[in-house]
Short mmCIF file of C-alpha atoms and ligand atoms in Angstrom, two decimals:
data_model
loop_
_atom_site.label_atom_id
_atom_site.label_comp_id
_atom_site.label_asym_id
_atom_site.label_seq_id
_atom_site.Cartn_x
_atom_site.Cartn_y
_atom_site.Cartn_z
CA MET T 1 183.93 -53.60 -98.11
CA ASN T 2 187.22 -52.33 -96.69
CA LEU T 3 188.24 -48.77 -97.50
CA PRO T 4 191.78 -47.42 -97.17
CA SER T 5 192.52 -45.02 -94.34
CA LEU T 6 195.30 -42.47 -94.48
CA LYS T 7 195.40 -42.32 -90.70
CA GLU T 8 195.95 -46.06 -90.39
CA ALA T 9 198.51 -46.08 -93.20
CA LYS T 10 200.77 -43.78 -91.15
CA VAL T 11 200.87 -46.09 -88.15
CA ARG T 12 204.00 -48.05 -87.30
CA THR T 13 203.92 -50.30 -84.22
CA ASN T 14 206.18 -52.97 -82.79
CA LYS T 15 203.76 -55.65 -83.88
CA GLU T 16 205.66 -58.70 -85.03
CA ILE T 17 205.57 -59.30 -88.77
CA LYS T 18 204.19 -62.69 -89.67
CA ILE T 19 205.49 -64.83 -92.50
CA ILE T 20 202.40 -66.44 -93.95
CA ASN T 21 202.89 -69.49 -96.13
CA ASN T 22 199.40 -70.71 -96.85
CA ASP T 23 197.10 -67.78 -97.45
CA TYR T 24 196.94 -68.05 -101.23
CA ILE T 25 194.28 -70.45 -102.43
CA VAL T 26 191.87 -70.55 -105.33
CA PRO T 27 188.49 -71.84 -104.15
CA LYS T 28 187.13 -74.72 -106.20
CA SER T 29 184.27 -72.58 -107.46
CA MET T 30 186.76 -70.17 -109.06
CA LYS T 31 189.18 -72.61 -110.71
CA THR T 32 187.51 -72.52 -114.13
CA ILE T 33 185.71 -69.18 -113.89
CA GLY T 34 188.03 -67.71 -116.53
CA LYS T 35 187.62 -70.51 -119.07
CA ASP T 36 187.37 -69.02 -122.58
CA LYS T 37 187.82 -65.56 -121.04
CA LYS T 38 190.68 -63.15 -121.48
CA TYR T 39 192.36 -60.62 -119.22
CA TYR T 40 194.25 -57.47 -120.11
CA ILE T 41 196.50 -55.82 -117.54
CA LYS T 42 198.08 -52.39 -117.73
CA THR T 43 200.93 -51.65 -115.33
CA TYR T 44 202.20 -48.27 -114.19
CA GLY T 45 204.99 -47.52 -111.73
CA CYS T 46 208.17 -49.11 -110.47
CA GLN T 47 209.66 -52.60 -110.71
CA MET T 48 207.73 -53.54 -107.59
CA ASN T 49 204.49 -53.02 -109.48
CA VAL T 50 205.84 -54.78 -112.55
CA HIS T 51 206.58 -57.78 -110.37
CA ASP T 52 203.17 -57.60 -108.65
CA THR T 53 201.66 -57.79 -112.12
CA GLU T 54 203.61 -61.01 -112.71
CA ASN T 55 201.92 -62.38 -109.57
CA ILE T 56 198.48 -61.17 -110.62
CA LYS T 57 198.87 -62.80 -114.06
CA ALA T 58 199.66 -66.15 -112.46
CA ILE T 59 196.69 -65.84 -110.10
CA LEU T 60 194.36 -65.10 -113.02
CA GLU T 61 195.75 -68.03 -114.97
CA ASP T 62 195.12 -70.24 -111.92
CA MET T 63 191.48 -69.29 -112.51
CA SER T 64 191.79 -70.34 -116.19
CA PHE T 65 191.90 -66.83 -117.69
CA THR T 66 194.30 -66.30 -120.61
CA GLU T 67 196.17 -63.09 -121.37
CA THR T 68 195.40 -60.76 -124.26
CA LEU T 69 197.47 -57.77 -125.29
CA ASP T 70 194.44 -56.17 -126.92
CA MET T 71 192.25 -54.37 -124.42
CA GLY T 72 189.30 -54.44 -126.80
CA ASP T 73 189.35 -58.22 -126.70
CA ALA T 74 189.35 -58.58 -122.90
CA ASP T 75 186.66 -59.80 -120.51
CA LEU T 76 188.62 -58.59 -117.48
CA ILE T 77 190.63 -55.34 -117.52
CA LEU T 78 193.03 -54.62 -114.67
CA LEU T 79 194.92 -51.45 -113.94
CA ASN T 80 197.91 -51.81 -111.65
CA THR T 81 198.44 -48.20 -110.62
CA CYS T 82 201.21 -45.98 -109.29
CA ALA T 83 200.76 -43.02 -106.96
CA ILE T 84 204.23 -41.52 -106.88
CA ARG T 85 203.46 -38.29 -108.77
CA GLU T 86 200.43 -36.42 -110.04
CA ASN T 87 201.03 -37.47 -113.65
CA ALA T 88 200.70 -41.13 -112.60
CA HIS T 89 197.24 -40.20 -111.29
CA ASN T 90 196.30 -38.45 -114.49
CA LYS T 91 197.40 -41.42 -116.55
CA MET T 92 195.12 -43.73 -114.63
CA PHE T 93 192.05 -41.54 -114.82
CA GLY T 94 192.72 -41.03 -118.54
CA PHE T 95 192.89 -44.79 -119.01
CA LEU T 96 189.66 -45.31 -117.07
CA GLY T 97 187.92 -43.11 -119.63
CA ARG T 98 188.87 -45.59 -122.35
CA VAL T 99 187.68 -48.55 -120.29
CA LYS T 100 184.33 -46.82 -119.65
CA HIS T 101 183.89 -46.32 -123.37
CA LEU T 102 184.50 -50.06 -123.98
CA LYS T 103 182.09 -50.99 -121.23
CA GLU T 104 179.31 -49.05 -122.91
CA SER T 105 179.27 -51.55 -125.78
CA LYS T 106 180.36 -54.59 -123.72
CA PRO T 107 178.73 -54.14 -120.29
CA ASN T 108 179.94 -57.52 -119.01
CA ILE T 109 183.59 -56.49 -118.99
CA ILE T 110 184.96 -56.56 -115.45
CA CYS T 111 187.17 -53.60 -114.55
CA ALA T 112 189.57 -53.88 -111.60
CA ILE T 113 191.92 -51.31 -110.06
CA CYS T 114 194.83 -52.27 -107.87
CA GLY T 115 198.31 -51.04 -106.92
CA CYS T 116 199.40 -47.95 -105.02
CA MET T 117 196.55 -45.63 -106.02
CA ALA T 118 194.10 -48.19 -104.68
CA GLN T 119 195.74 -47.58 -101.28
CA GLU T 120 194.88 -43.87 -101.39
CA GLU T 121 191.84 -42.83 -99.39
CA SER T 122 190.87 -39.90 -101.62
CA VAL T 123 191.21 -41.93 -104.81
CA VAL T 124 189.06 -44.78 -103.57
CA ASN T 125 186.44 -42.36 -102.27
CA ALA T 126 186.31 -40.81 -105.75
CA ILE T 127 185.94 -44.23 -107.37
CA LYS T 128 183.16 -45.10 -104.96
CA LEU T 129 181.26 -41.92 -105.73
CA LYS T 130 182.00 -41.14 -109.35
CA TYR T 131 183.20 -44.37 -110.93
CA LYS T 132 180.49 -46.72 -109.75
CA TRP T 133 180.97 -48.82 -112.87
CA VAL T 134 184.44 -49.92 -111.70
CA ASP T 135 183.81 -53.45 -110.43
CA ILE T 136 186.76 -54.20 -108.15
CA VAL T 137 189.35 -52.27 -106.16
CA PHE T 138 192.00 -54.20 -104.24
CA GLY T 139 195.19 -53.01 -102.60
CA THR T 140 198.86 -53.91 -102.38
CA HIS T 141 198.46 -55.90 -99.15
CA ASN T 142 195.90 -58.39 -100.43
CA LEU T 143 196.53 -59.04 -104.11
CA HIS T 144 196.76 -62.76 -103.36
CA LYS T 145 193.11 -62.63 -102.27
CA LEU T 146 191.98 -61.76 -105.80
CA PRO T 147 190.08 -65.05 -106.38
CA PHE T 148 187.86 -64.35 -103.35
CA ILE T 149 187.38 -60.68 -104.20
CA LEU T 150 186.40 -61.57 -107.76
CA GLU T 151 184.05 -64.27 -106.53
CA GLU T 152 182.31 -61.85 -104.21
CA SER T 153 181.95 -59.23 -106.92
CA LEU T 154 180.43 -61.73 -109.38
CA LYS T 155 178.08 -63.14 -106.76
CA GLU T 156 176.87 -59.87 -105.31
CA LYS T 157 176.96 -57.91 -108.59
CA ARG T 158 178.20 -54.82 -106.80
CA GLN T 159 181.35 -52.74 -106.57
CA GLU T 160 183.80 -54.67 -104.40
CA ILE T 161 186.38 -52.55 -102.57
CA GLU T 162 188.86 -54.53 -100.49
CA VAL T 163 191.79 -52.36 -99.42
CA PHE T 164 193.67 -52.61 -96.13
CA SER T 165 195.85 -49.91 -94.63
CA ILE T 166 197.50 -52.27 -92.20
CA GLU T 167 201.24 -52.30 -91.66
CA GLY T 168 201.38 -55.58 -93.52
CA ASP T 169 202.76 -59.11 -93.30
CA VAL T 170 204.89 -61.19 -95.66
CA TYR T 171 202.99 -63.60 -97.89
CA GLU T 172 204.96 -66.46 -99.41
CA ASN T 173 203.86 -68.93 -102.06
CA ILE T 174 202.09 -66.46 -104.30
CA PRO T 175 202.41 -67.80 -107.86
CA VAL T 176 204.30 -65.87 -110.52
CA LYS T 177 204.25 -65.74 -114.31
CA ARG T 178 207.52 -64.10 -115.23
CA ASP T 179 207.76 -61.84 -118.28
CA SER T 180 211.28 -62.98 -119.10
CA LYS T 181 212.95 -66.38 -119.31
CA TYR T 182 216.35 -64.88 -118.59
CA LYS T 183 216.02 -62.25 -115.90
CA ALA T 184 213.79 -62.24 -112.86
CA TRP T 185 212.61 -59.85 -110.20
CA VAL T 186 212.91 -61.16 -106.65
CA ASN T 187 211.33 -59.27 -103.77
CA ILE T 188 213.56 -59.20 -100.73
CA MET T 189 211.49 -56.77 -98.72
CA TYR T 190 208.22 -54.91 -98.82
CA GLY T 191 207.19 -51.45 -97.63
CA CYS T 192 209.27 -48.57 -96.35
CA ASP T 193 209.75 -46.86 -93.00
CA LYS T 194 211.90 -43.95 -94.12
CA PHE T 195 209.00 -41.52 -94.56
CA CYS T 196 210.85 -39.02 -96.77
CA THR T 197 208.55 -36.01 -96.47
CA TYR T 198 207.54 -35.93 -100.16
CA CYS T 199 206.91 -39.63 -100.63
CA ILE T 200 203.67 -41.62 -100.69
CA VAL T 201 205.26 -45.09 -100.70
CA PRO T 202 205.35 -45.68 -96.90
CA TYR T 203 201.56 -45.12 -96.94
CA THR T 204 200.77 -47.26 -99.97
CA ARG T 205 203.13 -50.15 -99.25
CA GLY T 206 203.10 -50.31 -95.46
CA LYS T 207 205.77 -51.07 -92.92
CA GLN T 208 209.20 -52.34 -93.92
CA ARG T 209 209.16 -56.13 -93.78
CA SER T 210 211.90 -58.38 -95.03
CA ARG T 211 211.43 -61.85 -96.40
CA LEU T 212 213.36 -64.61 -94.66
CA HIS T 213 216.70 -65.14 -96.36
CA LYS T 214 216.04 -68.86 -96.75
CA ASP T 215 212.95 -68.07 -98.84
CA ILE T 216 214.90 -65.63 -101.01
CA ILE T 217 217.77 -68.05 -101.54
CA ASN T 218 215.33 -70.86 -102.37
CA GLU T 219 213.71 -68.66 -105.00
CA VAL T 220 217.07 -67.75 -106.55
CA GLU T 221 218.21 -71.39 -106.54
CA THR T 222 215.04 -72.39 -108.38
CA LEU T 223 215.67 -69.63 -110.91
CA VAL T 224 219.20 -70.90 -111.49
CA LYS T 225 217.82 -74.41 -112.08
CA ASP T 226 215.29 -72.95 -114.52
CA GLY T 227 218.09 -71.38 -116.54
CA TYR T 228 217.73 -67.76 -115.44
CA LYS T 229 220.81 -65.62 -115.93
CA GLU T 230 219.99 -62.56 -113.85
CA VAL T 231 218.09 -61.63 -110.71
CA THR T 232 217.23 -58.15 -109.49
CA LEU T 233 216.63 -58.01 -105.75
CA LEU T 234 213.76 -55.63 -105.12
CA GLY T 235 212.91 -53.32 -102.26
CA GLN T 236 212.33 -49.62 -101.64
CA ASN T 237 215.39 -49.63 -99.46
CA VAL T 238 217.31 -52.79 -100.05
CA ASN T 239 220.26 -51.70 -97.91
CA ALA T 240 218.01 -51.82 -94.86
CA TYR T 241 217.19 -55.47 -95.60
CA GLY T 242 216.89 -57.57 -92.45
CA LYS T 243 216.78 -54.70 -89.97
CA ASP T 244 213.15 -55.53 -89.12
CA LEU T 245 213.84 -59.24 -88.63
CA LYS T 246 215.84 -58.58 -85.48
CA ILE T 247 218.40 -61.21 -86.43
CA ASP T 248 222.03 -60.67 -87.22
CA TYR T 249 221.74 -60.94 -90.99
CA THR T 250 222.06 -57.91 -93.24
CA MET T 251 222.04 -56.93 -96.91
CA SER T 252 225.75 -57.74 -97.22
CA ASN T 253 225.11 -61.27 -95.91
CA LEU T 254 222.21 -61.68 -98.32
CA LEU T 255 224.22 -60.42 -101.29
CA GLU T 256 226.99 -62.86 -100.45
CA ASP T 257 224.59 -65.81 -100.14
CA VAL T 258 222.82 -64.90 -103.38
CA ALA T 259 226.24 -64.62 -105.09
CA LYS T 260 227.08 -68.13 -103.87
CA THR T 261 224.04 -69.61 -105.66
CA GLY T 262 226.11 -69.15 -108.81
CA ILE T 263 223.54 -67.09 -110.73
CA ASP T 264 225.39 -65.17 -113.47
CA ARG T 265 224.19 -61.68 -112.64
CA ILE T 266 222.84 -60.03 -109.50
CA ARG T 267 221.39 -56.55 -109.36
CA PHE T 268 219.47 -54.73 -106.64
CA VAL T 269 217.27 -51.62 -106.40
CA THR T 270 216.94 -49.20 -104.67
CA SER T 271 219.76 -48.17 -102.39
CA HIS T 272 219.13 -45.40 -99.91
CA PRO T 273 222.51 -43.77 -99.15
CA TRP T 274 221.68 -43.81 -95.44
CA ASP T 275 222.04 -47.58 -94.99
CA PHE T 276 224.87 -48.17 -97.47
CA ASN T 277 227.71 -49.57 -95.37
CA ASP T 278 231.31 -50.65 -96.02
CA GLU T 279 230.51 -54.37 -95.76
CA MET T 280 228.10 -54.03 -98.68
CA ILE T 281 230.68 -52.24 -100.81
CA ASP T 282 233.24 -54.95 -100.01
CA VAL T 283 230.87 -57.79 -100.94
CA ILE T 284 229.91 -56.11 -104.22
CA ALA T 285 233.59 -55.62 -105.04
CA LYS T 286 234.44 -59.21 -104.11
CA TYR T 287 231.90 -61.16 -106.20
CA LYS T 288 232.09 -61.06 -109.98
CA ASN T 289 228.42 -61.96 -110.32
CA ILE T 290 227.27 -58.92 -108.34
CA MET T 291 226.98 -56.27 -111.04
CA PRO T 292 229.03 -53.09 -110.72
CA TYR T 293 225.99 -50.86 -110.96
CA ILE T 294 224.41 -48.83 -108.18
CA HIS T 295 221.30 -46.68 -108.27
CA LEU T 296 221.91 -44.19 -105.49
CA PRO T 297 219.18 -41.52 -105.26
CA LEU T 298 220.54 -38.09 -104.33
CA GLN T 299 217.21 -36.15 -104.46
CA SER T 300 218.89 -32.79 -103.81
CA GLY T 301 222.36 -31.33 -103.47
CA SER T 302 221.35 -28.78 -100.85
CA ASN T 303 221.71 -29.73 -97.21
CA ARG T 304 218.82 -27.46 -96.28
CA ILE T 305 216.49 -29.19 -98.76
CA LEU T 306 217.78 -32.66 -97.88
CA LYS T 307 216.85 -31.91 -94.28
CA LEU T 308 213.37 -30.74 -95.29
CA MET T 309 213.04 -33.93 -97.33
CA GLY T 310 213.94 -36.04 -94.30
CA ARG T 311 216.72 -37.82 -96.20
CA ARG T 312 219.08 -37.96 -93.19
CA TYR T 313 222.35 -37.45 -95.05
CA THR T 314 224.23 -34.35 -96.12
CA LYS T 315 225.60 -33.56 -99.54
CA GLU T 316 229.11 -34.11 -98.13
CA GLU T 317 228.17 -37.56 -96.82
CA TYR T 318 226.63 -38.46 -100.15
CA ILE T 319 229.75 -37.43 -102.08
CA LYS T 320 231.97 -39.30 -99.63
CA LEU T 321 229.92 -42.48 -100.11
CA PHE T 322 229.87 -41.96 -103.88
CA ASN T 323 233.67 -41.65 -103.98
CA LYS T 324 234.16 -44.69 -101.77
CA ILE T 325 231.97 -46.80 -104.07
CA LYS T 326 233.81 -45.54 -107.16
CA GLU T 327 237.15 -46.29 -105.56
CA LYS T 328 236.40 -49.79 -104.31
CA ILE T 329 234.20 -51.23 -107.07
CA LYS T 330 236.15 -51.38 -110.32
CA GLY T 331 234.35 -49.84 -113.31
CA VAL T 332 231.16 -49.20 -111.33
CA SER T 333 228.43 -47.07 -112.87
CA ILE T 334 226.24 -44.98 -110.61
CA THR T 335 222.86 -43.48 -111.47
CA THR T 336 220.59 -41.33 -109.36
CA ASP T 337 217.18 -39.72 -108.80
CA ILE T 338 216.81 -35.96 -108.38
CA ILE T 339 213.79 -33.84 -107.51
CA VAL T 340 213.66 -30.14 -108.48
CA GLY T 341 211.24 -27.54 -107.19
CA PHE T 342 210.84 -28.97 -103.70
CA PRO T 343 208.97 -26.43 -101.52
CA GLY T 344 211.36 -23.66 -100.52
CA GLU T 345 214.06 -24.57 -103.07
CA THR T 346 215.96 -21.37 -103.83
CA LEU T 347 218.17 -20.77 -106.84
CA GLU T 348 221.11 -21.30 -104.52
CA ASP T 349 219.77 -24.69 -103.41
CA PHE T 350 219.22 -25.68 -107.02
CA ASN T 351 222.74 -24.60 -107.95
CA GLU T 352 224.05 -26.86 -105.20
CA THR T 353 222.25 -29.76 -106.85
CA LEU T 354 223.97 -28.85 -110.13
CA ASP T 355 227.28 -28.72 -108.23
CA VAL T 356 226.84 -32.28 -107.00
CA VAL T 357 225.98 -33.43 -110.53
CA ASN T 358 229.17 -31.72 -111.73
CA THR T 359 231.13 -33.47 -109.00
CA CYS T 360 229.66 -36.96 -109.41
CA LYS T 361 229.15 -36.93 -113.18
CA PHE T 362 226.44 -39.60 -112.90
CA ASP T 363 226.07 -42.26 -115.57
CA SER T 364 222.44 -41.25 -115.76
CA ALA T 365 219.66 -39.78 -113.65
CA PHE T 366 215.91 -39.86 -113.35
CA THR T 367 214.81 -36.29 -112.77
CA PHE T 368 211.45 -35.12 -111.49
CA ILE T 369 209.57 -31.97 -110.62
CA PHE T 370 208.29 -32.17 -107.05
CA SER T 371 204.69 -33.31 -106.99
CA PRO T 372 202.69 -32.78 -103.78
CA ARG T 373 201.14 -36.05 -102.55
CA GLU T 374 198.13 -35.75 -100.32
CA GLY T 375 198.82 -36.79 -96.74
CA THR T 376 202.60 -36.38 -96.93
CA PRO T 377 204.28 -33.60 -94.89
CA ALA T 378 205.77 -31.86 -97.95
CA ALA T 379 202.31 -31.42 -99.47
CA ASN T 380 201.65 -28.83 -96.75
CA MET T 381 204.94 -26.97 -97.23
CA LYS T 382 204.72 -23.68 -99.05
CA ASN T 383 205.46 -23.73 -102.77
CA ASN T 384 207.62 -20.74 -103.76
CA LEU T 385 208.09 -21.38 -107.46
CA THR T 386 206.10 -20.89 -110.63
CA ASP T 387 205.64 -23.80 -113.02
CA GLU T 388 207.90 -22.01 -115.47
CA GLU T 389 210.71 -21.81 -112.91
CA LYS T 390 210.36 -25.50 -112.10
CA ASN T 391 210.36 -26.45 -115.77
CA ASN T 392 213.45 -24.31 -116.36
CA ARG T 393 215.28 -25.98 -113.53
CA LEU T 394 214.33 -29.43 -114.80
CA TYR T 395 215.52 -28.47 -118.26
CA MET T 396 218.88 -27.16 -116.98
CA LEU T 397 219.37 -30.24 -114.84
CA ASN T 398 218.54 -32.59 -117.72
CA GLU T 399 221.01 -30.82 -120.01
CA LEU T 400 223.77 -31.39 -117.47
CA VAL T 401 222.75 -34.97 -116.70
CA ASN T 402 222.65 -35.81 -120.42
CA LYS T 403 226.06 -34.27 -121.00
CA TYR T 404 227.65 -36.56 -118.41
CA ALA T 405 225.64 -39.58 -119.57
CA LEU T 406 227.09 -39.18 -123.06
CA GLU T 407 230.56 -38.48 -121.70
CA ASN T 408 230.45 -41.66 -119.63
CA ASN T 409 229.13 -43.69 -122.54
CA LYS T 410 231.92 -42.45 -124.79
CA LYS T 411 234.41 -44.29 -122.58
CA TYR T 412 232.88 -47.54 -123.88
CA LEU T 413 233.58 -46.84 -127.53
CA GLY T 414 235.70 -49.64 -129.03
CA LYS T 415 235.64 -51.66 -125.79
CA VAL T 416 234.45 -55.25 -125.51
CA VAL T 417 231.88 -55.75 -122.75
CA PRO T 418 229.60 -58.63 -121.69
CA VAL T 419 225.93 -58.09 -122.52
CA LEU T 420 222.97 -60.30 -121.58
CA LEU T 421 220.97 -60.29 -124.82
CA GLU T 422 217.52 -60.46 -123.30
CA ASP T 423 215.06 -59.48 -126.03
CA PHE T 424 214.47 -58.33 -129.58
CA SER T 425 215.43 -54.74 -130.16
CA GLU T 426 213.13 -52.12 -131.66
CA LYS T 427 215.62 -52.09 -134.51
CA GLU T 428 214.84 -54.73 -137.11
CA GLY T 429 217.27 -57.67 -137.04
CA SER T 430 218.76 -56.65 -133.69
CA LEU T 431 218.75 -57.89 -130.14
CA MET T 432 219.00 -55.71 -127.05
CA GLY T 433 220.48 -56.15 -123.63
CA TYR T 434 222.42 -54.51 -120.86
CA THR T 435 226.08 -54.39 -119.94
CA ASP T 436 226.99 -55.35 -116.40
CA THR T 437 227.01 -51.59 -115.71
CA MET T 438 223.40 -51.32 -116.96
CA LYS T 439 224.07 -49.63 -120.29
CA LEU T 440 221.48 -50.44 -122.95
CA VAL T 441 223.08 -51.95 -126.05
CA ASN T 442 221.51 -52.78 -129.42
CA VAL T 443 223.30 -55.51 -131.31
CA GLU T 444 222.68 -56.45 -134.92
CA THR T 445 222.83 -60.20 -134.66
CA ASP T 446 221.19 -63.54 -135.06
CA LYS T 447 218.48 -64.54 -132.59
CA LYS T 448 220.44 -67.63 -131.59
CA TYR T 449 222.20 -65.39 -129.05
CA LEU T 450 218.94 -64.59 -127.25
CA GLY T 451 219.26 -65.33 -123.54
CA LYS T 452 223.05 -65.51 -123.64
CA ILE T 453 225.71 -63.32 -122.10
CA VAL T 454 227.89 -62.39 -125.05
CA ASP T 455 231.03 -60.27 -125.48
CA ILE T 456 230.03 -57.24 -127.50
CA LYS T 457 232.29 -54.66 -129.11
CA ILE T 458 230.79 -51.19 -128.73
CA THR T 459 230.72 -49.44 -132.12
CA ASP T 460 228.64 -46.33 -131.42
CA VAL T 461 227.39 -44.51 -128.32
CA LYS T 462 224.51 -42.12 -127.70
CA THR T 463 223.15 -40.51 -124.54
CA TRP T 464 220.69 -43.29 -123.69
CA SER T 465 221.99 -46.32 -125.56
CA MET T 466 224.86 -47.87 -127.45
CA ASP T 467 225.28 -49.99 -130.56
CA GLY T 468 227.58 -52.97 -130.71
CA LYS T 469 228.50 -56.10 -132.57
CA ILE T 470 229.48 -59.58 -131.49
CA ASP T 471 233.18 -59.61 -130.73
CA LYS T 472 234.99 -61.79 -133.26
CA LYS T 473 236.69 -63.88 -130.58
CA VAL T 474 233.35 -65.45 -129.48
N1 SAH X 1 212.77 -45.97 -102.54
C1 SAH X 1 213.42 -45.24 -103.51
C2 SAH X 1 212.54 -44.31 -104.30
C3 SAH X 1 211.28 -44.79 -104.89
S1 SAH X 1 210.35 -43.57 -105.71
C4 SAH X 1 214.49 -44.41 -102.83
O1 SAH X 1 214.33 -43.91 -101.78
O2 SAH X 1 215.51 -44.26 -103.42
C5 SAH X 1 211.40 -43.16 -107.06
C6 SAH X 1 211.74 -41.71 -107.14
O3 SAH X 1 210.60 -40.92 -107.36
C7 SAH X 1 212.35 -41.12 -105.90
O4 SAH X 1 213.70 -41.42 -105.76
C8 SAH X 1 212.12 -39.64 -106.08
O5 SAH X 1 213.17 -39.03 -106.77
C9 SAH X 1 210.86 -39.61 -106.92
N2 SAH X 1 209.73 -39.13 -106.13
C10 SAH X 1 209.15 -39.72 -105.07
N3 SAH X 1 208.14 -38.96 -104.60
C11 SAH X 1 208.08 -37.85 -105.38
C12 SAH X 1 207.26 -36.69 -105.39
N4 SAH X 1 206.31 -36.52 -104.49
N5 SAH X 1 207.49 -35.76 -106.35
C13 SAH X 1 208.46 -35.94 -107.27
N6 SAH X 1 209.26 -37.01 -107.29
C14 SAH X 1 209.09 -37.96 -106.36
FE1 SF4 X 2 209.95 -43.01 -100.55
FE2 SF4 X 2 212.03 -42.29 -99.11
FE3 SF4 X 2 210.96 -44.72 -98.78
FE4 SF4 X 2 212.28 -44.15 -101.01
S1 SF4 X 2 213.16 -44.21 -98.94
S2 SF4 X 2 210.31 -45.19 -100.86
S3 SF4 X 2 211.80 -41.99 -101.34
S4 SF4 X 2 210.02 -42.77 -98.29
FE1 F3S X 3 204.56 -46.09 -107.79
FE2 F3S X 3 203.90 -47.62 -105.78
FE3 F3S X 3 206.12 -48.07 -107.07
S1 F3S X 3 203.66 -45.43 -105.86
S2 F3S X 3 206.73 -46.05 -107.77
S3 F3S X 3 204.11 -48.23 -107.90
S4 F3S X 3 205.77 -48.41 -104.91
#
């Protein structure tokens, strides 16, 4: 048993990060353990978790399990959890209730918990004490060890908790079963060292560690050969890519090399404004296959709150960067993340956030009420607002964000834009996809266009999506 430790999760040393190429194996005894058995996996959280789930699926299939989308039909139920806000916690514990109910009639079901909540000391202690029926808990640093953890749990018939709070290494050669045939997630770095005072991620994902660029390029080249049209480079802080490798190779170099693989579309998330430099902007502007879309989290428009958050930029610096990006990258769309109700946020601070939204007129924004995360500095800062005040601020902010989202979308009306039609739409007889600027478009069309980048004429726009039709010239 290895339990997570909050104290250890905070540590950052100069220890060299190892690139480990041969740590993933399935022992012979486990190769057919899943024969005639099904797994069900539920994923919460960010793209990083979604991609981890793609790895976990491939690992399970290496053990002969097959996937089911019906939890009631599963022999193995996995929950890949997120810890970013309290509601993510509530969702998981709610879900566990349903699994427990199933287990009462089918006691042989194996229940496993992984992801960011599995890295939280208090959560795992609660599982150990009150959820003894949960069979396996494993963390974000050792998901590739799942075959061994499962083997141990089956052999010993006891709750198996294997979570490490180490700074972390980089594991290559973990298999992947991708959800899409057209667009792929590609990790370029793991962890985060920014330690924004409200955020749990540096504790749940460990130290920032970049993959070697040759491994990333190899992966993208394979995707191109396999017919993929789009890659999204993933990291909590992609602009800081390479800084930990102590070699002279940065995010702008990586973007340029990925662009040269010839893949049709390149995206990347997330960009911290702090590390966004001019070279990056120039490379994005230069290559047609790097999409003109940037997610640039603001968090707050008040310098006082930004300082308390540990974001290390001012509102003025943010706006300057925003304007530079808009100026240099033709037609770029920019979205953001904003937190309201951070401890000590006055009405004046909040109004400053609204001011920045009025200045930047974002294409869209994810907005959140501050949620205290145990172990982070902001969790100990004094809350000065009632829930009603926080909800009011969120409401006001959303109204403004939505107004600009619609205004921006209206500029697309009647225009012809390229869309990668990646899936069936919720609307009958339609496909859905995204413009290069990351606008969701529903297109009433034949499924023969699935997986293709097609010129679409925009016929209607809403706040969150657009409708379009195939442009006649195609
Ligand atoms: N690495 C990314 C953010 C990942 S988390 C970045 O720095 O841009 C995604 C978003 O969740 C954050 O941008 C922030 O707006 C929000 N968030 C993180 N911790 C939060 C908390 N404790 N309460 C409310 N929102 C939070
Ligand atoms: Fe969290 Fe800040 Fe790191 Fe983003 S940059 S993951 S908000 S600590
Ligand atoms: Fe959630 Fe972990 Fe992502 S906390 S947002 S799943 S890195």
